[in-house]
Short mmCIF file of N, CA and C in Angstrom, two decimals:
data_model
loop_
_atom_site.label_atom_id
_atom_site.label_comp_id
_atom_site.label_asym_id
_atom_site.label_seq_id
_atom_site.Cartn_x
_atom_site.Cartn_y
_atom_site.Cartn_z
N UNK H 1 106.08 79.73 104.99
CA UNK H 1 106.84 79.05 103.95
C UNK H 1 105.96 78.70 102.70
N UNK H 2 104.75 78.27 102.77
CA UNK H 2 103.85 77.68 101.79
C UNK H 2 103.77 79.09 100.93
N UNK H 3 103.54 80.07 101.15
CA UNK H 3 103.43 81.18 100.52
C UNK H 3 104.75 81.66 99.56
N UNK H 4 105.83 81.51 100.41
CA UNK H 4 107.15 81.86 99.63
C UNK H 4 107.58 80.78 98.71
N UNK H 5 107.30 79.53 98.81
CA UNK H 5 107.43 78.38 97.76
C UNK H 5 106.56 78.77 96.59
N UNK H 6 105.12 79.17 96.99
CA UNK H 6 104.16 79.66 95.96
C UNK H 6 104.78 80.68 94.75
N UNK H 7 105.33 81.36 95.66
CA UNK H 7 105.70 82.79 94.78
C UNK H 7 107.19 82.36 94.09
N UNK H 8 107.99 81.66 94.73
CA UNK H 8 109.03 81.07 93.92
C UNK H 8 108.58 80.30 92.40
N UNK H 9 107.71 79.42 92.66
CA UNK H 9 107.33 78.83 91.46
C UNK H 9 106.83 80.09 90.45
N UNK H 10 106.18 81.20 90.89
CA UNK H 10 105.55 81.98 89.80
C UNK H 10 107.02 82.90 89.27
N UNK H 11 107.65 83.24 90.30
CA UNK H 11 109.17 84.05 89.80
C UNK H 11 109.82 83.21 88.56
N UNK H 12 109.98 81.92 89.04
CA UNK H 12 110.72 80.96 87.84
C UNK H 12 110.06 81.03 86.68
N UNK H 13 108.57 80.64 86.67
CA UNK H 13 107.58 80.60 85.57
C UNK H 13 107.69 81.89 84.90
N UNK H 14 107.65 82.98 85.69
CA UNK H 14 107.54 84.31 84.90
C UNK H 14 108.76 84.51 84.01
N UNK H 15 109.99 84.20 84.60
CA UNK H 15 111.15 84.43 83.82
C UNK H 15 111.06 83.64 82.53
N UNK H 16 110.70 82.23 82.71
CA UNK H 16 110.54 81.01 81.55
C UNK H 16 109.57 81.77 80.65
N UNK H 17 108.57 82.21 80.99
CA UNK H 17 107.62 82.64 80.10
C UNK H 17 108.18 84.00 79.16
N UNK H 18 108.92 84.33 79.68
CA UNK H 18 109.85 85.96 79.45
C UNK H 18 110.62 85.53 78.07
N UNK H 19 110.91 84.32 78.56
CA UNK H 19 112.04 83.86 77.64
C UNK H 19 111.71 83.02 76.62
N UNK H 20 110.89 82.16 76.90
CA UNK H 20 110.38 81.14 75.94
C UNK H 20 108.88 81.06 75.27
N UNK H 21 108.27 82.09 76.33
CA UNK H 21 106.73 81.99 75.66
C UNK H 21 106.05 81.05 76.59
N UNK H 22 104.72 80.50 76.58
CA UNK H 22 103.78 79.54 77.24
C UNK H 22 104.36 77.99 76.75
N UNK H 23 104.97 77.97 75.60
CA UNK H 23 105.58 76.37 75.30
C UNK H 23 106.80 76.37 76.56
N UNK H 24 107.60 77.25 76.83
CA UNK H 24 108.62 76.94 77.88
C UNK H 24 108.11 76.56 79.14
N UNK H 25 106.66 76.59 79.49
CA UNK H 25 106.03 76.16 80.82
C UNK H 25 105.83 74.84 80.66
N UNK H 26 106.81 73.81 81.37
CA UNK H 26 107.01 72.65 81.61
C UNK H 26 106.94 72.44 82.86
N UNK H 27 106.07 71.46 83.52
CA UNK H 27 106.16 71.30 85.15
C UNK H 27 107.60 70.94 85.31
N UNK H 28 107.94 69.66 84.84
CA UNK H 28 109.03 69.09 85.01
C UNK H 28 110.33 70.20 85.15
N UNK H 29 110.23 70.95 84.14
CA UNK H 29 111.30 71.84 84.01
C UNK H 29 111.55 72.79 85.25
N UNK H 30 110.28 73.34 85.28
CA UNK H 30 109.88 74.39 86.55
C UNK H 30 110.43 73.75 87.72
N UNK H 31 109.95 72.49 87.96
CA UNK H 31 110.24 71.69 88.97
C UNK H 31 111.86 71.77 89.52
N UNK H 32 112.61 71.54 88.39
CA UNK H 32 114.02 71.34 88.49
C UNK H 32 114.59 72.76 88.83
N UNK H 33 113.90 73.56 88.16
CA UNK H 33 114.47 75.05 88.45
C UNK H 33 114.38 75.48 89.68
N UNK H 34 113.10 75.20 90.51
CA UNK H 34 112.74 75.55 91.51
C UNK H 34 113.48 74.71 92.94
N UNK H 35 113.66 73.60 92.40
CA UNK H 35 114.22 72.64 93.24
C UNK H 35 113.12 72.14 93.85
N UNK H 36 112.29 71.76 93.64
CA UNK H 36 111.05 71.03 94.06
C UNK H 36 110.21 69.77 93.51
N UNK H 37 109.53 69.14 93.94
CA UNK H 37 108.76 67.98 93.19
C UNK H 37 107.75 68.62 92.59
N UNK H 38 107.52 67.56 91.39
CA UNK H 38 106.18 68.20 90.68
C UNK H 38 104.98 67.99 91.41
N UNK H 39 104.96 67.37 92.48
CA UNK H 39 103.72 67.22 93.53
C UNK H 39 103.61 68.73 93.98
N UNK H 40 104.75 69.23 94.42
CA UNK H 40 104.76 70.74 95.21
C UNK H 40 103.87 71.59 94.19
N UNK H 41 104.03 71.62 92.76
CA UNK H 41 103.31 72.47 91.90
C UNK H 41 101.79 71.93 91.86
N UNK H 42 101.48 70.90 91.94
CA UNK H 42 100.23 70.64 91.70
C UNK H 42 99.47 70.77 93.27
N UNK H 43 100.21 70.77 94.35
CA UNK H 43 99.66 71.37 95.43
C UNK H 43 99.18 72.81 95.57
N UNK H 44 100.12 73.55 94.75
CA UNK H 44 100.01 75.15 94.56
C UNK H 44 99.11 75.57 93.59
N UNK H 45 98.93 74.83 92.42
CA UNK H 45 98.43 75.25 91.52
C UNK H 45 97.40 74.59 90.69
N UNK H 46 97.33 73.16 91.03
CA UNK H 46 96.44 72.29 90.37
C UNK H 46 96.84 71.95 89.15
N UNK H 47 96.95 72.79 88.23
CA UNK H 47 97.25 72.61 86.83
C UNK H 47 97.74 73.78 86.32
N UNK H 48 98.65 73.41 84.85
CA UNK H 48 98.98 74.63 84.29
C UNK H 48 98.37 75.62 83.84
N UNK H 49 96.99 75.51 83.63
CA UNK H 49 96.22 76.85 83.15
C UNK H 49 96.15 77.46 84.63
N UNK H 50 95.76 77.06 85.64
CA UNK H 50 95.89 77.98 87.08
C UNK H 50 97.04 78.51 86.98
N UNK H 51 98.05 78.11 86.92
CA UNK H 51 99.59 78.70 87.05
C UNK H 51 99.65 79.90 86.16
N UNK H 52 99.15 79.41 84.84
CA UNK H 52 99.61 80.66 83.44
C UNK H 52 98.54 81.61 84.09
N UNK H 53 97.43 81.53 84.59
CA UNK H 53 96.51 82.72 84.93
C UNK H 53 97.20 83.43 86.08
N UNK H 54 97.96 82.68 86.99
CA UNK H 54 98.45 83.63 88.13
C UNK H 54 99.81 84.40 87.44
N UNK H 55 100.29 83.87 86.55
CA UNK H 55 101.44 84.62 85.90
C UNK H 55 100.87 85.75 85.06
N UNK H 56 99.77 85.48 84.44
CA UNK H 56 99.39 86.98 83.84
C UNK H 56 98.70 87.98 84.86
N UNK H 57 98.14 87.50 86.01
CA UNK H 57 97.84 88.57 86.96
C UNK H 57 99.20 88.96 87.69
N UNK H 58 99.90 88.41 87.76
CA UNK H 58 101.50 88.67 88.19
C UNK H 58 102.12 89.85 87.28
N UNK H 59 101.88 89.78 86.05
CA UNK H 59 102.29 90.56 84.97
C UNK H 59 101.46 91.96 85.05
N UNK H 60 99.85 91.86 85.49
CA UNK H 60 99.46 93.07 85.65
C UNK H 60 100.03 93.80 86.95
N UNK H 61 100.23 92.96 88.07
CA UNK H 61 100.92 93.78 89.10
C UNK H 61 102.08 94.35 88.61
N UNK H 62 102.84 93.48 88.12
CA UNK H 62 104.08 94.24 87.63
C UNK H 62 104.10 95.57 87.03
N UNK H 63 103.15 95.45 86.02
CA UNK H 63 102.76 96.43 85.03
C UNK H 63 102.42 97.83 85.84
N UNK H 64 101.85 97.59 86.82
CA UNK H 64 101.59 98.74 87.64
C UNK H 64 102.70 99.23 88.17
N UNK H 65 103.46 98.48 88.68
CA UNK H 65 104.96 98.90 89.40
C UNK H 65 105.85 99.74 88.31
N UNK H 66 105.76 99.32 87.19
CA UNK H 66 106.34 99.93 85.86
C UNK H 66 105.80 101.15 85.74
N UNK H 67 104.57 101.61 85.66
CA UNK H 67 103.83 102.68 85.30
C UNK H 67 103.97 103.72 86.69
N UNK H 68 104.10 103.24 87.74
CA UNK H 68 104.63 104.08 88.85
C UNK H 68 105.90 104.34 88.81
N UNK H 69 106.86 103.75 88.40
CA UNK H 69 108.21 104.19 88.28
C UNK H 69 108.40 105.40 86.64
N UNK H 70 107.29 104.93 85.85
CA UNK H 70 107.31 105.74 84.63
C UNK H 70 107.01 107.27 85.06
N UNK H 71 105.90 107.35 86.08
CA UNK H 71 105.52 108.67 86.61
C UNK H 71 106.56 109.37 86.99
N UNK H 72 107.80 108.86 87.51
CA UNK H 72 108.73 109.43 88.11
C UNK H 72 109.80 110.25 87.07
N UNK H 73 109.85 109.70 85.60
CA UNK H 73 110.37 109.92 84.72
C UNK H 73 110.30 111.32 84.19
N UNK H 74 111.68 112.05 83.85
CA UNK H 74 111.29 113.31 83.53
C UNK H 74 111.32 113.37 81.84
N UNK H 75 112.03 112.31 81.31
CA UNK H 75 112.50 112.28 79.92
C UNK H 75 112.74 110.87 79.43
N UNK H 76 112.74 110.55 78.44
CA UNK H 76 113.09 109.04 77.71
C UNK H 76 114.27 108.74 78.14
N UNK H 77 115.47 109.66 77.67
CA UNK H 77 116.88 109.36 77.97
C UNK H 77 117.50 110.14 79.07
N UNK H 78 117.97 109.82 80.21
CA UNK H 78 118.20 108.54 80.51
C UNK H 78 116.79 107.82 81.38
N UNK H 79 116.20 108.71 81.83
CA UNK H 79 115.03 108.32 82.78
C UNK H 79 114.34 107.28 82.45
N UNK H 80 113.72 107.26 81.58
CA UNK H 80 112.73 105.86 80.94
C UNK H 80 113.46 104.72 80.56
N UNK H 81 114.51 104.93 79.90
CA UNK H 81 115.46 104.03 79.74
C UNK H 81 115.89 103.10 80.79
N UNK H 82 116.37 103.57 82.03
CA UNK H 82 116.83 103.13 83.35
C UNK H 82 115.69 102.23 83.72
N UNK H 83 114.44 102.85 83.72
CA UNK H 83 113.41 102.08 84.21
C UNK H 83 113.28 100.58 83.22
N UNK H 84 113.20 101.00 81.84
CA UNK H 84 113.15 99.80 81.00
C UNK H 84 114.23 98.60 81.12
N UNK H 85 115.46 99.19 81.37
CA UNK H 85 116.46 98.30 81.63
C UNK H 85 116.17 97.41 82.73
N UNK H 86 115.46 98.01 83.89
CA UNK H 86 115.36 97.59 85.25
C UNK H 86 114.14 96.44 85.07
N UNK H 87 113.57 96.65 83.98
CA UNK H 87 112.37 95.95 84.12
C UNK H 87 112.48 94.69 82.73
N UNK H 88 113.35 94.50 82.37
CA UNK H 88 113.67 93.60 81.44
C UNK H 88 112.74 92.37 81.09
N UNK H 89 112.54 91.58 82.21
CA UNK H 89 111.98 90.20 81.75
C UNK H 89 110.38 90.74 82.02
N UNK H 90 109.97 91.80 82.46
CA UNK H 90 108.66 92.02 82.21
C UNK H 90 108.36 92.52 80.95
N UNK H 91 109.47 93.34 80.16
CA UNK H 91 109.08 93.70 78.89
C UNK H 91 109.03 92.48 77.84
N UNK H 92 110.02 91.41 78.24
CA UNK H 92 110.20 90.34 77.46
C UNK H 92 108.84 89.17 77.78
N UNK H 93 108.22 89.44 78.67
CA UNK H 93 107.04 88.82 79.15
C UNK H 93 105.95 89.52 78.17
N UNK H 94 105.99 90.63 78.32
CA UNK H 94 104.95 91.36 77.45
C UNK H 94 105.09 91.16 75.74
N UNK H 95 106.53 90.88 75.54
CA UNK H 95 107.03 90.76 74.06
C UNK H 95 105.96 89.30 73.68
N UNK H 96 106.31 88.22 74.66
CA UNK H 96 105.59 86.89 74.47
C UNK H 96 104.13 86.97 74.32
N UNK H 97 103.41 87.90 75.22
CA UNK H 97 102.00 87.90 75.33
C UNK H 97 101.57 88.56 73.63
N UNK H 98 102.36 89.39 73.22
CA UNK H 98 102.22 89.97 71.65
C UNK H 98 102.33 89.00 70.70
N UNK H 99 103.11 87.96 70.77
CA UNK H 99 103.57 86.70 69.96
C UNK H 99 102.21 86.14 70.06
N UNK H 100 102.07 85.75 71.25
CA UNK H 100 100.89 84.62 71.25
C UNK H 100 99.55 85.14 71.65
N UNK H 101 99.46 86.40 70.97
CA UNK H 101 98.17 87.05 71.33
C UNK H 101 96.76 86.33 70.71
N UNK H 102 96.94 85.45 69.83
CA UNK H 102 95.89 84.70 69.42
C UNK H 102 95.29 83.93 70.59
N UNK H 103 95.76 83.58 71.65
CA UNK H 103 95.22 83.22 73.19
C UNK H 103 94.42 84.50 73.64
N UNK H 104 93.34 84.20 74.08
CA UNK H 104 92.28 85.41 74.20
C UNK H 104 92.61 86.14 75.81
N UNK H 105 93.44 85.03 76.45
CA UNK H 105 93.58 85.32 77.72
C UNK H 105 94.90 86.06 77.83
N UNK H 106 95.88 85.81 76.96
CA UNK H 106 96.99 86.63 76.64
C UNK H 106 96.95 87.83 76.13
N UNK H 107 95.93 87.94 75.06
CA UNK H 107 95.46 89.26 74.48
C UNK H 107 94.83 90.23 75.60
N UNK H 108 93.83 89.59 76.50
CA UNK H 108 93.72 90.27 77.54
C UNK H 108 94.19 91.14 78.31
N UNK H 109 95.29 90.33 78.73
CA UNK H 109 96.67 90.66 79.51
C UNK H 109 97.24 91.79 78.95
N UNK H 110 97.38 91.34 77.78
CA UNK H 110 98.29 92.51 76.82
C UNK H 110 97.68 93.73 76.67
N UNK H 111 96.37 93.56 76.58
CA UNK H 111 95.64 95.03 76.29
C UNK H 111 95.64 95.67 77.70
N UNK H 112 95.47 95.09 79.10
CA UNK H 112 95.26 95.66 79.99
C UNK H 112 96.84 96.14 80.43
N UNK H 113 97.69 95.49 80.41
CA UNK H 113 99.16 95.81 80.37
C UNK H 113 99.70 97.17 79.90
N UNK H 114 99.27 97.15 78.53
CA UNK H 114 99.44 98.33 77.45
C UNK H 114 98.78 99.54 78.04
N UNK H 115 97.56 99.35 78.62
CA UNK H 115 96.66 100.38 78.97
C UNK H 115 97.26 100.82 80.26
N UNK H 116 97.93 100.31 81.24
CA UNK H 116 98.40 100.51 82.27
C UNK H 116 99.75 101.21 82.24
N UNK H 117 100.66 100.69 81.39
CA UNK H 117 102.26 101.28 80.96
C UNK H 117 101.95 102.32 80.20
N UNK H 118 101.09 102.26 79.07
CA UNK H 118 101.16 102.85 77.68
C UNK H 118 100.61 104.54 78.37
N UNK H 119 100.15 104.85 79.11
CA UNK H 119 99.53 106.27 79.48
C UNK H 119 100.95 106.97 79.83
N UNK H 120 101.40 106.62 80.72
CA UNK H 120 102.82 106.88 81.42
C UNK H 120 103.83 107.32 80.07
N UNK H 121 104.03 106.35 79.43
CA UNK H 121 104.96 106.56 78.32
C UNK H 121 104.53 107.36 77.49
N UNK H 122 103.22 107.63 76.82
CA UNK H 122 103.11 108.42 75.82
C UNK H 122 103.10 110.07 76.65
N UNK H 123 102.85 110.06 77.80
CA UNK H 123 102.82 111.21 78.65
C UNK H 123 104.31 112.10 78.22
N UNK H 124 105.33 111.00 78.55
CA UNK H 124 106.67 111.14 78.44
C UNK H 124 107.18 111.53 77.18
N UNK H 125 106.69 110.84 76.26
CA UNK H 125 107.00 110.94 74.72
C UNK H 125 106.71 112.08 74.06
N UNK H 126 105.41 112.85 74.62
CA UNK H 126 104.73 113.66 74.26
C UNK H 126 105.65 114.97 74.86
N UNK H 127 106.07 115.15 75.84
CA UNK H 127 107.11 116.11 76.38
C UNK H 127 108.36 115.90 75.82
N UNK H 128 108.97 114.84 75.58
CA UNK H 128 110.36 114.55 75.18
C UNK H 128 110.36 115.11 73.42
N UNK H 129 109.37 115.00 72.94
CA UNK H 129 109.45 115.15 71.71
C UNK H 129 109.00 116.59 71.32
N UNK H 130 108.67 117.25 72.39
CA UNK H 130 107.79 118.46 72.07
C UNK H 130 106.80 118.54 71.35
N UNK H 131 105.65 117.74 71.47
CA UNK H 131 104.45 117.91 70.49
C UNK H 131 103.32 117.62 71.60
N UNK H 132 103.30 118.74 72.43
CA UNK H 132 102.35 118.87 73.28
C UNK H 132 100.95 119.18 72.50
N UNK H 133 101.15 120.22 71.29
CA UNK H 133 100.14 120.34 70.84
C UNK H 133 99.48 119.21 69.72
N UNK H 134 100.26 118.03 69.78
CA UNK H 134 99.49 116.83 68.81
C UNK H 134 99.52 115.82 69.45
N UNK H 135 98.83 115.65 70.84
CA UNK H 135 98.62 114.64 71.40
C UNK H 135 98.01 113.30 70.60
N UNK H 136 97.16 113.30 69.65
CA UNK H 136 96.62 112.40 69.11
C UNK H 136 97.48 111.62 67.86
N UNK H 137 98.46 112.73 67.21
CA UNK H 137 99.54 112.07 66.52
C UNK H 137 100.45 111.40 67.22
N UNK H 138 100.63 111.71 68.59
CA UNK H 138 101.70 110.96 69.34
C UNK H 138 101.16 109.94 69.64
N UNK H 139 99.90 109.38 70.12
CA UNK H 139 99.20 108.30 70.52
C UNK H 139 99.13 107.42 69.16
N UNK H 140 98.75 107.93 68.29
CA UNK H 140 99.11 106.86 67.04
C UNK H 140 100.08 106.58 66.53
N UNK H 141 101.10 107.30 66.57
CA UNK H 141 102.52 106.96 66.52
C UNK H 141 103.16 106.03 67.41
N UNK H 142 102.66 106.12 68.55
CA UNK H 142 103.03 105.33 69.60
C UNK H 142 102.37 103.81 69.61
N UNK H 143 101.25 103.66 68.98
CA UNK H 143 100.71 102.57 68.73
C UNK H 143 101.90 101.57 67.60
N UNK H 144 102.21 102.59 66.62
CA UNK H 144 102.94 101.75 65.65
C UNK H 144 104.35 101.50 66.24
N UNK H 145 104.86 102.23 67.01
CA UNK H 145 106.09 102.14 67.57
C UNK H 145 106.09 101.33 68.55
N UNK H 146 105.19 100.77 69.36
CA UNK H 146 104.92 99.71 70.04
C UNK H 146 105.39 98.50 69.49
N UNK H 147 104.73 98.17 68.42
CA UNK H 147 104.46 97.09 67.72
C UNK H 147 105.88 96.64 67.14
N UNK H 148 106.75 97.80 66.52
CA UNK H 148 108.16 97.65 66.01
C UNK H 148 109.20 97.73 67.37
N UNK H 149 108.87 98.40 68.59
CA UNK H 149 109.97 98.00 69.54
C UNK H 149 109.89 96.65 69.84
N UNK H 150 108.45 96.09 70.15
CA UNK H 150 108.56 94.47 70.36
C UNK H 150 108.92 93.50 69.62
N UNK H 151 108.72 94.17 68.24
CA UNK H 151 109.40 93.03 67.47
C UNK H 151 111.09 92.93 67.39
N UNK H 152 111.66 93.94 67.69
CA UNK H 152 113.10 94.15 67.91
C UNK H 152 113.52 93.74 69.22
N UNK H 153 112.86 93.82 70.17
CA UNK H 153 113.71 93.60 71.61
C UNK H 153 113.84 92.08 71.71
N UNK H 154 115.14 91.70 72.51
CA UNK H 154 115.76 90.74 72.84
C UNK H 154 116.12 90.94 74.08
N UNK H 155 116.44 89.44 74.86
CA UNK H 155 117.04 89.77 76.13
C UNK H 155 118.75 90.63 75.95
N UNK H 156 119.47 90.64 74.82
CA UNK H 156 120.51 91.05 74.50
C UNK H 156 120.29 92.68 74.40
N UNK H 157 119.25 93.14 73.28
CA UNK H 157 119.26 94.32 73.38
C UNK H 157 118.62 95.13 74.07
N UNK H 158 118.05 94.35 75.18
CA UNK H 158 117.34 95.51 76.22
C UNK H 158 118.60 95.86 77.09
N UNK H 159 119.47 97.30 76.60
CA UNK H 159 120.39 97.63 77.21
C UNK H 159 120.53 99.04 76.93
N UNK H 160 120.91 99.92 77.94
CA UNK H 160 121.05 101.48 77.95
C UNK H 160 121.15 101.55 76.29
N UNK H 161 122.60 101.24 75.78
CA UNK H 161 122.95 101.70 74.34
C UNK H 161 121.88 101.54 73.64
N UNK H 162 121.58 100.10 73.23
CA UNK H 162 120.50 99.80 72.15
C UNK H 162 119.19 100.72 72.29
N UNK H 163 118.64 100.82 73.45
CA UNK H 163 117.43 101.80 73.92
C UNK H 163 117.76 103.08 73.56
N UNK H 164 118.74 103.66 73.79
CA UNK H 164 119.13 104.95 73.56
C UNK H 164 119.01 105.17 72.25
N UNK H 165 120.05 104.23 71.36
CA UNK H 165 119.92 104.56 69.83
C UNK H 165 118.60 104.08 69.09
N UNK H 166 117.94 103.17 69.69
CA UNK H 166 116.44 102.95 69.27
C UNK H 166 115.45 104.59 69.44
N UNK H 167 115.38 105.00 70.57
CA UNK H 167 114.69 106.05 70.93
C UNK H 167 115.00 107.31 70.18
N UNK H 168 116.34 107.29 69.81
CA UNK H 168 116.99 108.57 69.25
C UNK H 168 116.17 108.39 67.60
N UNK H 169 116.55 107.12 66.89
CA UNK H 169 116.18 107.06 65.59
C UNK H 169 114.35 107.41 65.84
N UNK H 170 113.78 106.87 66.44
CA UNK H 170 112.40 107.08 66.89
C UNK H 170 112.13 108.71 66.94
N UNK H 171 112.56 109.32 67.65
CA UNK H 171 112.62 110.70 67.63
C UNK H 171 112.78 111.40 66.39
N UNK H 172 113.92 111.07 65.85
CA UNK H 172 114.06 111.46 64.25
C UNK H 172 113.01 111.16 63.47
N UNK H 173 112.45 109.88 63.62
CA UNK H 173 111.43 109.72 62.56
C UNK H 173 110.28 110.31 62.92
N UNK H 174 109.79 110.35 64.39
CA UNK H 174 108.52 111.40 64.71
C UNK H 174 108.61 112.68 64.40
N UNK H 175 109.81 113.31 64.55
CA UNK H 175 110.08 114.81 63.91
C UNK H 175 110.09 114.72 62.62
N UNK H 176 110.52 114.00 61.54
CA UNK H 176 110.12 114.00 60.30
C UNK H 176 109.01 114.21 59.90
N UNK H 177 108.22 113.18 60.42
CA UNK H 177 106.78 112.89 60.36
C UNK H 177 105.90 114.13 60.71
N UNK H 178 106.14 114.53 61.93
CA UNK H 178 105.48 115.84 62.45
C UNK H 178 105.63 116.89 61.75
N UNK H 179 106.59 117.28 61.02
CA UNK H 179 107.04 118.44 60.24
C UNK H 179 106.59 118.54 58.79
N UNK H 180 106.07 117.16 58.52
CA UNK H 180 105.63 116.96 57.09
C UNK H 180 104.06 117.74 57.06
N UNK H 181 103.80 117.56 58.26
CA UNK H 181 102.20 117.87 58.31
C UNK H 181 101.94 119.28 58.53
#
């Protein structure tokens, strides 16, 4: 029961962080969400810094799961898009890490998460765009696209239709760019 209770705190904290960032992590709010006392929080985590570190660890674990799902994808649309929609909270958590990357712990977690998830995405993108002969170009464009993607996503936009439109526009841009060289 103790471990289940601890995981419940982490699950709720993860979703709150994904929506509101670290400013949303208030012990009183979390306690109400999990229907536990504040003392239960301190019993499991001692303080908010330890809890936040556990959220970051949880995110890296989730990133590995996403990377495993990416490896099964044959294309961006619909395969990868279905994965992204399924892991909406994780993408929003990653977005918050980007927004708050002035915090060195968040920046480190973001870097590790991007390394874990990014390789599989780039591999799919290279195949999907038929740019097997230009992997460095794709990798560089991916960095720019990633920033742009996280600037635009919200809880409302992370759906199949928006993602399909986004990736179609990105495909056109990359195609125009790659034929220019």
